[in-house]
Short mmCIF file of C-alpha atoms (C1' of nucleotides) in Angstrom, two decimals:
data_model
loop_
_atom_site.label_atom_id
_atom_site.label_comp_id
_atom_site.label_asym_id
_atom_site.label_seq_id
_atom_site.Cartn_x
_atom_site.Cartn_y
_atom_site.Cartn_z
CA MET A 16 36.10 118.90 105.00
CA VAL A 17 38.67 118.28 103.18
CA THR A 18 41.02 118.34 106.77
CA ALA A 19 38.61 116.14 108.29
CA ARG A 20 40.50 112.76 109.17
CA TRP A 21 41.61 110.64 106.77
CA THR A 22 40.95 112.98 104.10
CA PRO A 23 44.41 114.46 103.38
CA ILE A 24 45.37 110.58 103.34
CA ILE A 25 42.84 109.54 100.63
CA VAL A 26 43.18 112.77 98.02
CA ARG A 27 47.38 111.55 97.96
CA ASN A 28 46.56 108.60 97.56
CA LEU A 29 43.82 109.66 93.92
CA LEU A 30 46.44 111.92 93.07
CA ALA A 31 49.38 108.76 93.81
CA GLY A 32 47.13 107.51 90.77
CA CYS A 33 44.60 104.95 93.01
CA THR A 34 41.72 104.84 90.68
CA THR A 35 40.04 101.45 92.62
CA PHE A 36 38.20 101.54 96.25
CA ASN A 37 40.09 98.77 97.47
CA GLU A 38 44.06 100.22 95.22
CA ILE A 39 42.56 103.64 97.92
CA LEU A 40 42.53 101.25 101.42
CA ASP A 41 45.17 99.34 100.09
CA ALA A 42 47.02 102.74 100.32
CA ALA A 43 45.09 103.97 103.34
CA PRO A 44 46.29 101.10 106.58
CA GLY A 45 43.74 101.26 108.53
CA LEU A 46 41.08 103.13 106.92
CA SER A 47 37.97 101.02 107.23
CA LYS A 48 36.01 100.57 104.59
CA THR A 49 33.07 101.49 106.21
CA LEU A 50 34.55 105.59 106.16
CA LEU A 51 36.51 105.10 103.07
CA SER A 52 32.48 104.59 101.36
CA GLU A 53 31.58 107.98 103.68
CA ARG A 54 34.16 109.77 102.56
CA LEU A 55 34.28 109.02 99.04
CA LYS A 56 30.27 109.62 98.47
CA ARG A 57 31.12 113.46 101.11
CA LEU A 58 35.16 113.87 98.51
CA GLU A 59 31.89 113.31 95.38
CA ARG A 60 29.17 116.47 96.96
CA TYR A 61 32.53 118.83 97.36
CA LYS A 62 33.15 117.96 93.46
CA ILE A 63 36.20 117.04 94.49
CA VAL A 64 35.87 113.58 93.38
CA GLU A 65 34.09 111.86 90.51
CA LEU A 66 33.12 108.14 89.62
CA ARG A 67 32.93 106.56 87.09
CA ALA A 68 31.68 103.42 85.79
CA LYS A 69 34.17 100.18 85.47
CA PRO A 70 34.67 99.26 82.06
CA SER A 71 34.05 95.85 84.03
CA GLY A 72 30.25 97.00 85.15
CA ARG A 73 31.26 96.20 88.76
CA GLY A 74 32.08 99.32 90.96
CA SER A 75 33.77 102.52 89.87
CA THR A 76 36.88 104.47 89.72
CA TYR A 77 37.79 107.65 92.04
CA HIS A 78 38.98 110.56 89.94
CA LEU A 79 39.81 113.73 90.77
CA SER A 80 38.63 116.69 89.53
CA PRO A 81 40.58 119.95 89.41
CA LEU A 82 39.04 121.30 92.06
CA GLY A 83 40.65 118.19 93.58
CA PHE A 84 43.61 118.66 91.85
CA ASP A 85 44.19 122.36 93.55
CA LEU A 86 44.65 120.62 96.26
CA TRP A 87 48.36 119.28 96.11
CA PRO A 88 49.36 122.90 96.99
CA VAL A 89 47.59 122.01 100.22
CA LEU A 90 49.29 118.60 100.86
CA GLU A 91 52.87 119.45 99.60
CA ALA A 92 52.73 122.86 102.62
CA MET A 93 52.21 119.69 104.97
CA GLY A 94 54.22 117.19 103.78
CA THR A 95 56.88 120.12 103.52
CA TRP A 96 56.18 120.87 107.07
CA GLY A 97 55.66 117.11 108.34
CA SER A 98 59.39 116.51 106.83
CA ARG A 99 60.61 119.35 108.00
CA TRP A 100 59.11 119.23 111.73
CA LEU A 101 58.22 115.91 112.58
CA ASP A 102 60.62 113.22 113.97
CA LEU A 103 59.34 110.06 112.05
CA GLU A 104 57.53 107.54 113.73
CA GLU A 105 57.06 104.29 114.02
CA GLU A 106 54.04 104.38 111.37
CA HIS A 107 56.35 106.50 108.96
CA LEU A 108 58.66 102.67 109.48
CA ASN A 109 55.71 100.49 107.56
CA PRO A 110 57.61 99.67 104.63
CA TYR A 111 54.60 97.94 102.48
CA LEU A 112 53.53 102.13 102.85
CA VAL A 113 57.39 103.02 101.29
CA LEU A 114 57.81 100.43 99.12
CA TRP A 115 54.02 101.96 97.85
CA ASP A 116 55.31 105.11 97.54
CA VAL A 117 59.18 103.74 95.78
CA SER A 118 56.61 102.97 93.24
CA LYS A 119 54.78 105.67 92.47
CA LEU A 120 57.08 107.81 92.36
CA ILE A 121 59.02 106.33 89.76
CA ASP A 122 58.82 108.36 86.91
CA VAL A 123 56.74 106.19 84.18
CA LYS A 124 59.27 108.10 81.65
CA ASP A 125 62.18 105.98 83.59
CA LEU A 126 60.50 102.57 83.50
CA PRO A 127 61.96 99.96 81.79
CA ASP A 128 60.87 98.67 78.96
CA HIS A 129 60.96 94.67 80.19
CA ARG A 130 59.98 93.74 83.45
CA VAL A 131 61.54 94.65 86.53
CA VAL A 132 61.06 92.65 89.48
CA ILE A 133 63.14 93.17 92.74
CA ARG A 134 62.89 91.60 96.16
CA PHE A 135 63.62 93.82 99.37
CA ASP A 136 64.11 91.22 101.92
CA LEU A 137 64.03 93.21 105.97
CA THR A 138 65.35 91.71 108.28
CA ASP A 139 64.52 93.15 111.73
CA LEU A 140 61.43 91.78 110.98
CA THR A 141 59.56 88.17 111.01
CA LYS A 142 56.63 87.93 109.35
CA ARG A 143 55.45 90.00 106.35
CA ASN A 144 59.43 90.56 105.74
CA ARG A 145 59.39 90.39 101.84
CA PHE A 146 58.21 93.23 99.59
CA TRP A 147 58.42 92.66 95.64
CA LEU A 148 58.79 96.30 93.28
CA MET A 149 57.45 95.23 90.16
CA LEU A 150 58.35 97.40 87.08
CA GLU A 151 56.65 96.87 83.95
CA PRO A 152 55.83 99.21 80.80
CA THR A 153 52.75 99.40 82.03
CA GLY A 154 53.20 99.64 85.30
CA ARG A 155 54.24 100.04 88.40
CA GLU A 156 53.17 97.16 91.86
CA VAL A 157 54.05 96.09 95.35
CA CYS A 158 53.31 92.92 96.32
CA ASP A 159 53.79 90.56 99.81
CA LYS A 160 53.76 86.85 97.95
CA HIS A 161 56.17 86.22 95.17
CA PRO A 162 55.13 87.52 92.17
CA GLY A 163 56.14 84.22 89.88
CA PHE A 164 59.11 85.76 88.16
CA ASP A 165 62.78 86.19 88.62
CA GLU A 166 63.83 88.61 90.54
CA ASP A 167 66.86 90.78 89.11
CA LEU A 168 67.63 92.47 92.21
CA ILE A 169 66.83 91.89 95.74
CA PHE A 170 67.71 94.35 98.17
CA THR A 171 67.76 93.91 102.33
CA THR A 172 67.72 96.08 104.89
CA ALA A 173 66.04 96.42 107.66
CA THR A 174 62.53 99.41 108.16
CA ARG A 175 64.02 101.74 109.46
CA PRO A 176 66.87 102.53 106.88
CA LEU A 177 64.64 101.80 104.06
CA ALA A 178 62.43 104.55 105.19
CA LEU A 179 65.20 106.62 106.17
CA TRP A 180 66.98 106.41 102.87
CA HIS A 181 63.37 107.05 101.05
CA LEU A 182 63.05 110.01 103.03
CA GLY A 183 66.44 111.18 101.65
CA ARG A 184 67.70 111.59 105.08
CA VAL A 185 70.57 108.85 104.10
CA ALA A 186 71.95 108.13 101.18
CA ILE A 187 72.09 105.55 98.88
CA GLY A 188 75.87 105.26 98.47
CA ALA A 189 76.44 106.03 101.53
CA ALA A 190 74.07 103.74 103.27
CA LEU A 191 75.27 100.29 100.81
CA ARG A 192 78.88 100.99 102.18
CA ASP A 193 77.87 101.11 106.02
CA GLY A 194 76.19 97.65 105.52
CA LEU A 195 73.20 99.46 106.73
CA ILE A 196 71.21 99.16 102.91
CA GLN A 197 72.46 95.68 100.68
CA LEU A 198 72.09 94.98 97.54
CA GLU A 199 72.25 92.23 94.62
CA GLY A 200 72.28 91.57 91.01
CA SER A 201 73.78 92.67 88.11
CA ALA A 202 76.37 95.53 87.88
CA ALA A 203 73.77 96.62 84.84
CA MET A 204 70.79 96.72 86.99
CA LYS A 205 72.31 98.13 90.16
CA LYS A 206 73.14 100.85 87.95
CA GLU A 207 69.63 101.14 86.51
CA PHE A 208 68.66 101.52 90.08
CA LEU A 209 70.59 103.82 91.77
CA SER A 210 69.92 105.77 88.58
CA LYS A 211 66.87 105.91 87.54
CA TRP A 212 64.59 103.37 90.12
CA GLN A 213 65.29 105.29 93.64
CA GLY A 214 61.80 106.39 94.17
CA LEU A 215 62.94 109.02 96.83
CA SER A 216 59.38 110.91 98.73
CA MET A 217 58.70 114.35 97.25
CA PHE A 218 60.59 115.50 100.23
CA ALA A 219 63.41 113.93 100.18
CA HIS A 220 64.84 117.84 99.87
CA VAL A 221 63.48 119.19 102.39
CA LYS A 222 66.05 119.19 105.76
CA PRO A 223 64.75 118.52 108.48
CA GLU A 224 65.03 121.28 112.02
CA LEU A 225 65.04 119.00 114.42
CA GLN A 226 67.47 115.40 115.04
CA SER A 227 65.51 112.59 114.72
CA HIS A 228 67.48 110.26 116.45
CA MET B 26 46.83 117.43 115.51
CA VAL B 27 47.22 120.34 112.93
CA THR B 28 44.11 118.99 111.29
CA ALA B 29 42.01 118.78 113.82
CA ARG B 30 38.82 121.04 114.37
CA TRP B 31 39.45 124.63 115.12
CA THR B 32 43.37 124.03 114.88
CA PRO B 33 43.98 126.02 111.50
CA ILE B 34 41.27 129.09 112.81
CA ILE B 35 43.66 129.21 116.60
CA VAL B 36 46.85 128.64 113.99
CA ARG B 37 45.57 131.97 111.67
CA ASN B 38 44.23 134.10 114.70
CA LEU B 39 47.33 133.93 116.37
CA LEU B 40 49.07 134.66 113.27
CA ALA B 41 46.67 137.30 113.42
CA GLY B 42 48.84 138.23 115.98
CA CYS B 43 46.06 137.36 118.72
CA THR B 44 48.00 136.54 122.44
CA THR B 45 44.78 136.27 125.04
CA PHE B 46 42.69 132.96 125.30
CA ASN B 47 39.62 136.17 124.63
CA GLU B 48 41.16 137.32 121.71
CA ILE B 49 42.00 134.25 119.92
CA LEU B 50 38.41 133.22 121.46
CA ASP B 51 36.32 136.16 120.01
CA ALA B 52 38.55 135.89 116.52
CA ALA B 53 36.68 132.28 115.70
CA PRO B 54 33.10 132.01 117.18
CA GLY B 55 31.22 128.81 117.74
CA LEU B 56 34.43 127.56 119.43
CA SER B 57 33.74 126.80 123.52
CA LYS B 58 36.42 127.78 126.09
CA THR B 59 36.00 124.30 126.71
CA LEU B 60 36.89 123.09 122.93
CA LEU B 61 39.90 126.20 122.68
CA SER B 62 41.47 125.38 126.38
CA GLU B 63 42.22 121.71 125.30
CA ARG B 64 43.30 122.97 121.26
CA LEU B 65 45.70 124.98 123.05
CA LYS B 66 47.10 122.31 125.78
CA ARG B 67 47.55 119.88 122.91
CA LEU B 68 49.66 123.03 120.62
CA GLU B 69 51.43 123.41 123.41
CA ARG B 70 52.68 119.56 124.05
CA TYR B 71 53.35 119.60 120.13
CA LYS B 72 55.43 122.81 120.83
CA ILE B 73 53.33 124.24 118.41
CA VAL B 74 52.15 127.26 120.77
CA GLU B 75 53.91 128.76 123.99
CA LEU B 76 52.67 129.80 126.54
CA ARG B 77 53.59 132.90 127.89
CA ALA B 78 53.17 134.34 131.89
CA LYS B 79 50.95 137.76 131.75
CA PRO B 80 52.76 140.43 133.15
CA SER B 81 49.64 140.86 135.01
CA GLY B 82 49.46 137.66 136.94
CA ARG B 83 46.76 136.58 136.10
CA GLY B 84 46.98 133.80 133.17
CA SER B 85 49.02 133.09 130.35
CA THR B 86 49.30 134.22 126.53
CA TYR B 87 49.83 131.89 123.79
CA HIS B 88 52.08 132.43 121.43
CA LEU B 89 53.63 130.18 117.97
CA SER B 90 56.97 128.94 118.00
CA PRO B 91 58.99 128.98 114.70
CA LEU B 92 57.59 124.95 113.91
CA GLY B 93 54.55 126.98 114.66
CA PHE B 94 55.09 129.78 112.67
CA ASP B 95 56.21 127.75 109.79
CA LEU B 96 52.23 126.60 109.43
CA TRP B 97 51.86 129.41 106.97
CA PRO B 98 52.53 127.87 103.94
CA VAL B 99 49.47 125.88 104.84
CA LEU B 100 47.21 128.22 105.97
CA GLU B 101 47.82 129.66 102.42
CA ALA B 102 47.54 126.81 100.42
CA MET B 103 44.14 126.61 101.96
CA GLY B 104 43.10 129.51 102.00
CA THR B 105 43.99 129.95 98.04
CA TRP B 106 41.97 126.41 97.76
CA GLY B 107 39.25 127.21 99.41
CA SER B 108 39.33 131.51 97.86
CA ARG B 109 39.35 129.95 94.04
CA TRP B 110 37.02 127.37 94.89
CA LEU B 111 34.42 127.76 97.46
CA ASP B 112 31.23 130.02 96.91
CA LEU B 113 30.18 132.64 99.45
CA GLU B 114 28.65 131.22 102.15
CA GLU B 115 26.45 132.37 105.07
CA GLU B 116 29.43 131.86 107.77
CA HIS B 117 32.05 134.76 105.59
CA LEU B 118 29.46 137.25 105.70
CA ASN B 119 29.81 137.83 109.45
CA PRO B 120 30.84 142.04 109.70
CA TYR B 121 33.06 141.39 112.67
CA LEU B 122 34.52 138.85 111.24
CA VAL B 123 35.11 140.80 108.52
CA LEU B 124 36.27 143.68 110.08
CA TRP B 125 38.80 141.90 112.03
CA ASP B 126 40.47 141.00 109.52
CA VAL B 127 40.35 144.69 107.73
CA SER B 128 42.06 145.31 110.92
CA LYS B 129 44.54 142.87 111.60
CA LEU B 130 45.56 143.67 107.86
CA ILE B 131 46.44 147.17 108.31
CA ASP B 132 50.11 147.33 107.75
CA VAL B 133 51.69 149.22 111.48
CA LYS B 134 53.68 151.22 108.90
CA ASP B 135 50.15 152.69 107.29
CA LEU B 136 49.05 153.35 110.85
CA PRO B 137 48.06 156.83 111.64
CA ASP B 138 49.90 158.84 114.20
CA HIS B 139 46.64 159.72 115.71
CA ARG B 140 43.76 158.19 116.46
CA VAL B 141 41.45 157.25 113.44
CA VAL B 142 37.75 156.35 114.11
CA ILE B 143 35.57 154.26 111.50
CA ARG B 144 31.60 153.71 111.71
CA PHE B 145 30.40 150.19 110.34
CA ASP B 146 26.14 150.67 109.52
CA LEU B 147 25.55 147.75 108.26
CA THR B 148 22.38 148.03 106.44
CA ASP B 149 20.41 144.78 106.00
CA LEU B 150 21.27 143.98 110.00
CA THR B 151 18.57 145.87 112.37
CA LYS B 152 20.68 144.16 115.89
CA ARG B 153 24.23 144.26 116.25
CA ASN B 154 25.20 146.41 113.13
CA ARG B 155 26.92 149.16 113.55
CA PHE B 156 30.61 148.28 113.97
CA TRP B 157 34.07 150.38 115.27
CA LEU B 158 37.22 149.81 113.53
CA MET B 159 39.88 152.06 115.48
CA LEU B 160 43.04 152.51 114.57
CA GLU B 161 45.68 153.70 116.57
CA PRO B 162 49.25 154.22 117.07
CA THR B 163 50.03 151.36 119.33
CA GLY B 164 47.45 148.99 117.63
CA ARG B 165 43.74 148.02 115.56
CA GLU B 166 40.88 147.16 117.75
CA VAL B 167 37.17 146.48 116.67
CA CYS B 168 34.27 147.30 118.85
CA ASP B 169 30.18 146.31 118.66
CA LYS B 170 29.84 149.22 121.00
CA HIS B 171 30.13 153.52 120.28
CA PRO B 172 33.91 153.88 122.10
CA GLY B 173 33.24 156.91 123.17
CA PHE B 174 35.96 158.37 120.41
CA ASP B 175 34.28 161.09 117.75
CA GLU B 176 33.80 159.18 114.63
CA ASP B 177 36.46 160.31 111.57
CA LEU B 178 34.91 158.01 108.61
CA ILE B 179 30.79 155.95 108.36
CA PHE B 180 30.89 152.92 106.25
CA THR B 181 27.53 152.53 105.12
CA THR B 182 26.86 148.75 102.64
CA ALA B 183 25.18 145.78 103.77
CA THR B 184 27.43 142.61 104.60
CA ARG B 185 27.72 140.89 101.47
CA PRO B 186 28.97 143.76 99.46
CA LEU B 187 31.75 144.42 102.76
CA ALA B 188 32.60 140.51 102.44
CA LEU B 189 33.02 141.13 98.42
CA TRP B 190 35.22 144.51 99.07
CA HIS B 191 36.61 142.38 101.65
CA LEU B 192 37.42 139.51 99.17
CA GLY B 193 39.03 141.57 96.25
CA ARG B 194 35.62 140.55 94.46
CA VAL B 195 35.10 143.83 94.18
CA ALA B 196 37.07 147.04 93.99
CA ILE B 197 35.79 149.74 96.69
CA GLY B 198 35.96 152.58 93.04
CA ALA B 199 33.08 150.81 92.05
CA ALA B 200 31.36 149.83 94.46
CA LEU B 201 31.29 153.71 95.34
CA ARG B 202 30.25 154.54 91.99
CA ASP B 203 27.25 151.81 92.21
CA GLY B 204 25.81 152.83 95.58
CA LEU B 205 26.84 149.57 97.12
CA ILE B 206 29.08 151.53 99.77
CA GLN B 207 29.34 154.97 101.06
CA LEU B 208 31.86 157.33 103.02
CA GLU B 209 31.12 159.90 105.28
CA GLY B 210 34.44 162.04 106.01
CA SER B 211 36.39 164.59 105.08
CA ALA B 212 38.03 164.86 101.53
CA ALA B 213 41.04 163.36 103.50
CA MET B 214 40.99 160.98 106.18
CA LYS B 215 38.91 158.94 102.63
CA LYS B 216 42.15 159.31 101.08
CA GLU B 217 44.02 157.92 103.46
CA PHE B 218 41.77 155.65 103.52
CA LEU B 219 41.73 154.79 99.99
CA SER B 220 44.42 154.24 99.86
CA LYS B 221 45.66 152.86 103.02
CA TRP B 222 43.39 151.17 105.03
CA GLN B 223 41.69 148.96 103.26
CA GLY B 224 42.93 146.03 104.93
CA LEU B 225 42.29 143.94 101.83
CA SER B 226 41.91 139.93 102.67
CA MET B 227 44.74 138.53 101.78
CA PHE B 228 43.46 135.78 99.13
CA ALA B 229 42.03 138.76 97.67
CA HIS B 230 44.47 138.83 94.90
CA VAL B 231 43.29 135.22 94.18
CA LYS B 232 40.57 134.65 90.76
CA PRO B 233 38.27 132.64 91.74
CA GLU B 234 37.39 129.42 89.18
CA LEU B 235 33.52 129.74 90.15
CA GLN B 236 30.74 131.80 90.30
CA SER B 237 29.49 133.13 93.13
CA HIS B 238 26.14 134.45 92.29
"C1'" DC C 8 38.92 138.49 133.55
"C1'" DG C 9 41.17 133.84 132.56
"C1'" DG C 10 40.40 129.51 132.98
"C1'" DG C 11 39.45 124.20 134.64
"C1'" DA C 12 36.75 121.12 136.44
"C1'" DT C 13 32.55 117.81 135.56
"C1'" DC C 14 29.65 115.62 133.52
"C1'" DC C 15 25.89 114.42 129.79
"C1'" DT C 16 24.85 114.37 124.88
"C1'" DT C 17 25.63 112.84 120.56
"C1'" DG C 18 27.50 111.47 116.32
"C1'" DA C 19 31.77 109.09 114.06
"C1'" DC C 20 33.77 105.60 113.84
"C1'" DG C 21 34.91 99.85 113.57
"C1'" DA C 22 32.84 95.22 113.35
"C1'" DT C 23 29.89 92.40 111.32
"C1'" DA C 24 26.97 90.62 107.83
"C1'" DC C 25 25.37 91.20 103.63
"C1'" DT C 26 24.26 91.97 98.47
"C1'" DG C 27 24.41 91.90 93.60
"C1'" DC D 11 35.22 91.76 93.93
"C1'" DA D 12 33.56 96.61 95.39
"C1'" DG D 13 31.34 98.13 97.86
"C1'" DT D 14 26.41 99.03 101.78
"C1'" DA D 15 23.28 98.31 105.69
"C1'" DT D 16 23.01 97.67 110.76
"C1'" DC D 17 24.37 98.33 115.06
"C1'" DG D 18 27.01 98.88 119.28
"C1'" DT D 19 30.65 101.59 121.80
"C1'" DC D 20 33.40 105.90 122.93
"C1'" DA D 21 35.45 108.97 123.26
"C1'" DA D 22 35.01 114.72 121.31
"C1'" DG D 23 32.86 117.91 122.80
"C1'" DG D 24 29.06 121.91 124.60
"C1'" DA D 25 26.82 123.56 128.79
"C1'" DT D 26 27.11 124.61 133.01
"C1'" DC D 27 29.45 125.66 137.18
"C1'" DC D 28 33.45 126.04 139.64
"C1'" DC D 29 37.74 129.38 141.30
"C1'" DG D 30 41.24 132.64 142.27
#
DNA sequence: CGGGATCCTTGACGATACTG
DNA sequence: CAGTATCGTCAAGGATCCCG
């Protein structure tokens, strides 16, 4: 069960803090509602996931049990192995997923006490090429429509450099110097971003054994 | 691929030292030849397994690549999780598999310089209730027919105490005292067995969180 | 022994529609 | 929104036979 199709992804999403059905679904593109429903039900039977009634009355929220949390070492071992040995594939370039991961990995204690909006422009895409990362005292969010707030930073790059940066395979400083990434905004915001809000992948420290060209 | 049905078992068998098609198959009961063949082919494409021509000319032997060996942390994390949280199931009681694991886990350097044959009698079974563990300078083997050599030790127990002992959930001393396990043979052999040839599970040190009744 | 080729069944899954 | 129910499809894989 733990290794069945999509379950590792679902558990990762729960570990990352997803709680509702659609949050889990959004962070698992390609997964159908039918299958997610079936998996969650099965994970509940296996005591890995617990359901709680939503305050709103409609639907439930999903949470890992102690048993489920303890799957983290398994997922970490898988992630480390993948980072070390697998090439960067097309599917890892999905900017929404990269930014989703970025948003989840910014430490709560590093969140600003005011709202910050960072726009990401993907120069190699023609549609769905603009995303917004919102950092607020209460949480972090990624959306692909203008959130209606002023933008504090604008991050311009292509999908591949974005993924490589997040995976720690290019340093942000070098990428800025080489023009792979551009960052616009006030000096103060840039500094905050570079020091606190990078949200590097959990496996950014893993040294790949194979050259991904 | 790494998490596809049976692949973790296949990789575990390769890590344990299986090299031929049938060795892998024997240690994965329930796995069909068709599927093992397909999996090995796929693992080869993924550079996890390497084939080598057999000296005999017929068939090949299968070996893990560096990439494959590096899956060990993943399997270890899975095994630890399972030992900690999952109940002992019927399938884990299979005495052949338990003894297979025992044989693989006896350190080469602890192997005797002469042949030792240990017979295991399963008191709760009526057929296929007798196995032989053979320890030789050149290797270890389990069979379910009399190997034609004298027996040095006779280990009498039921399947469940056998599994519990191997998993480290009952100490051999306590099991002997309680009569769950009987051991017959010369005092010297018994001493060797108890000190060197127990071949406890790799997860025998993991403390289960749940009570398996 | 050491597998490969075929055939045929099953069940896993996606699409769609539905419900409170 | 937050899922559930139904149905059709396709591919994964088991059984069987085959071959050197």
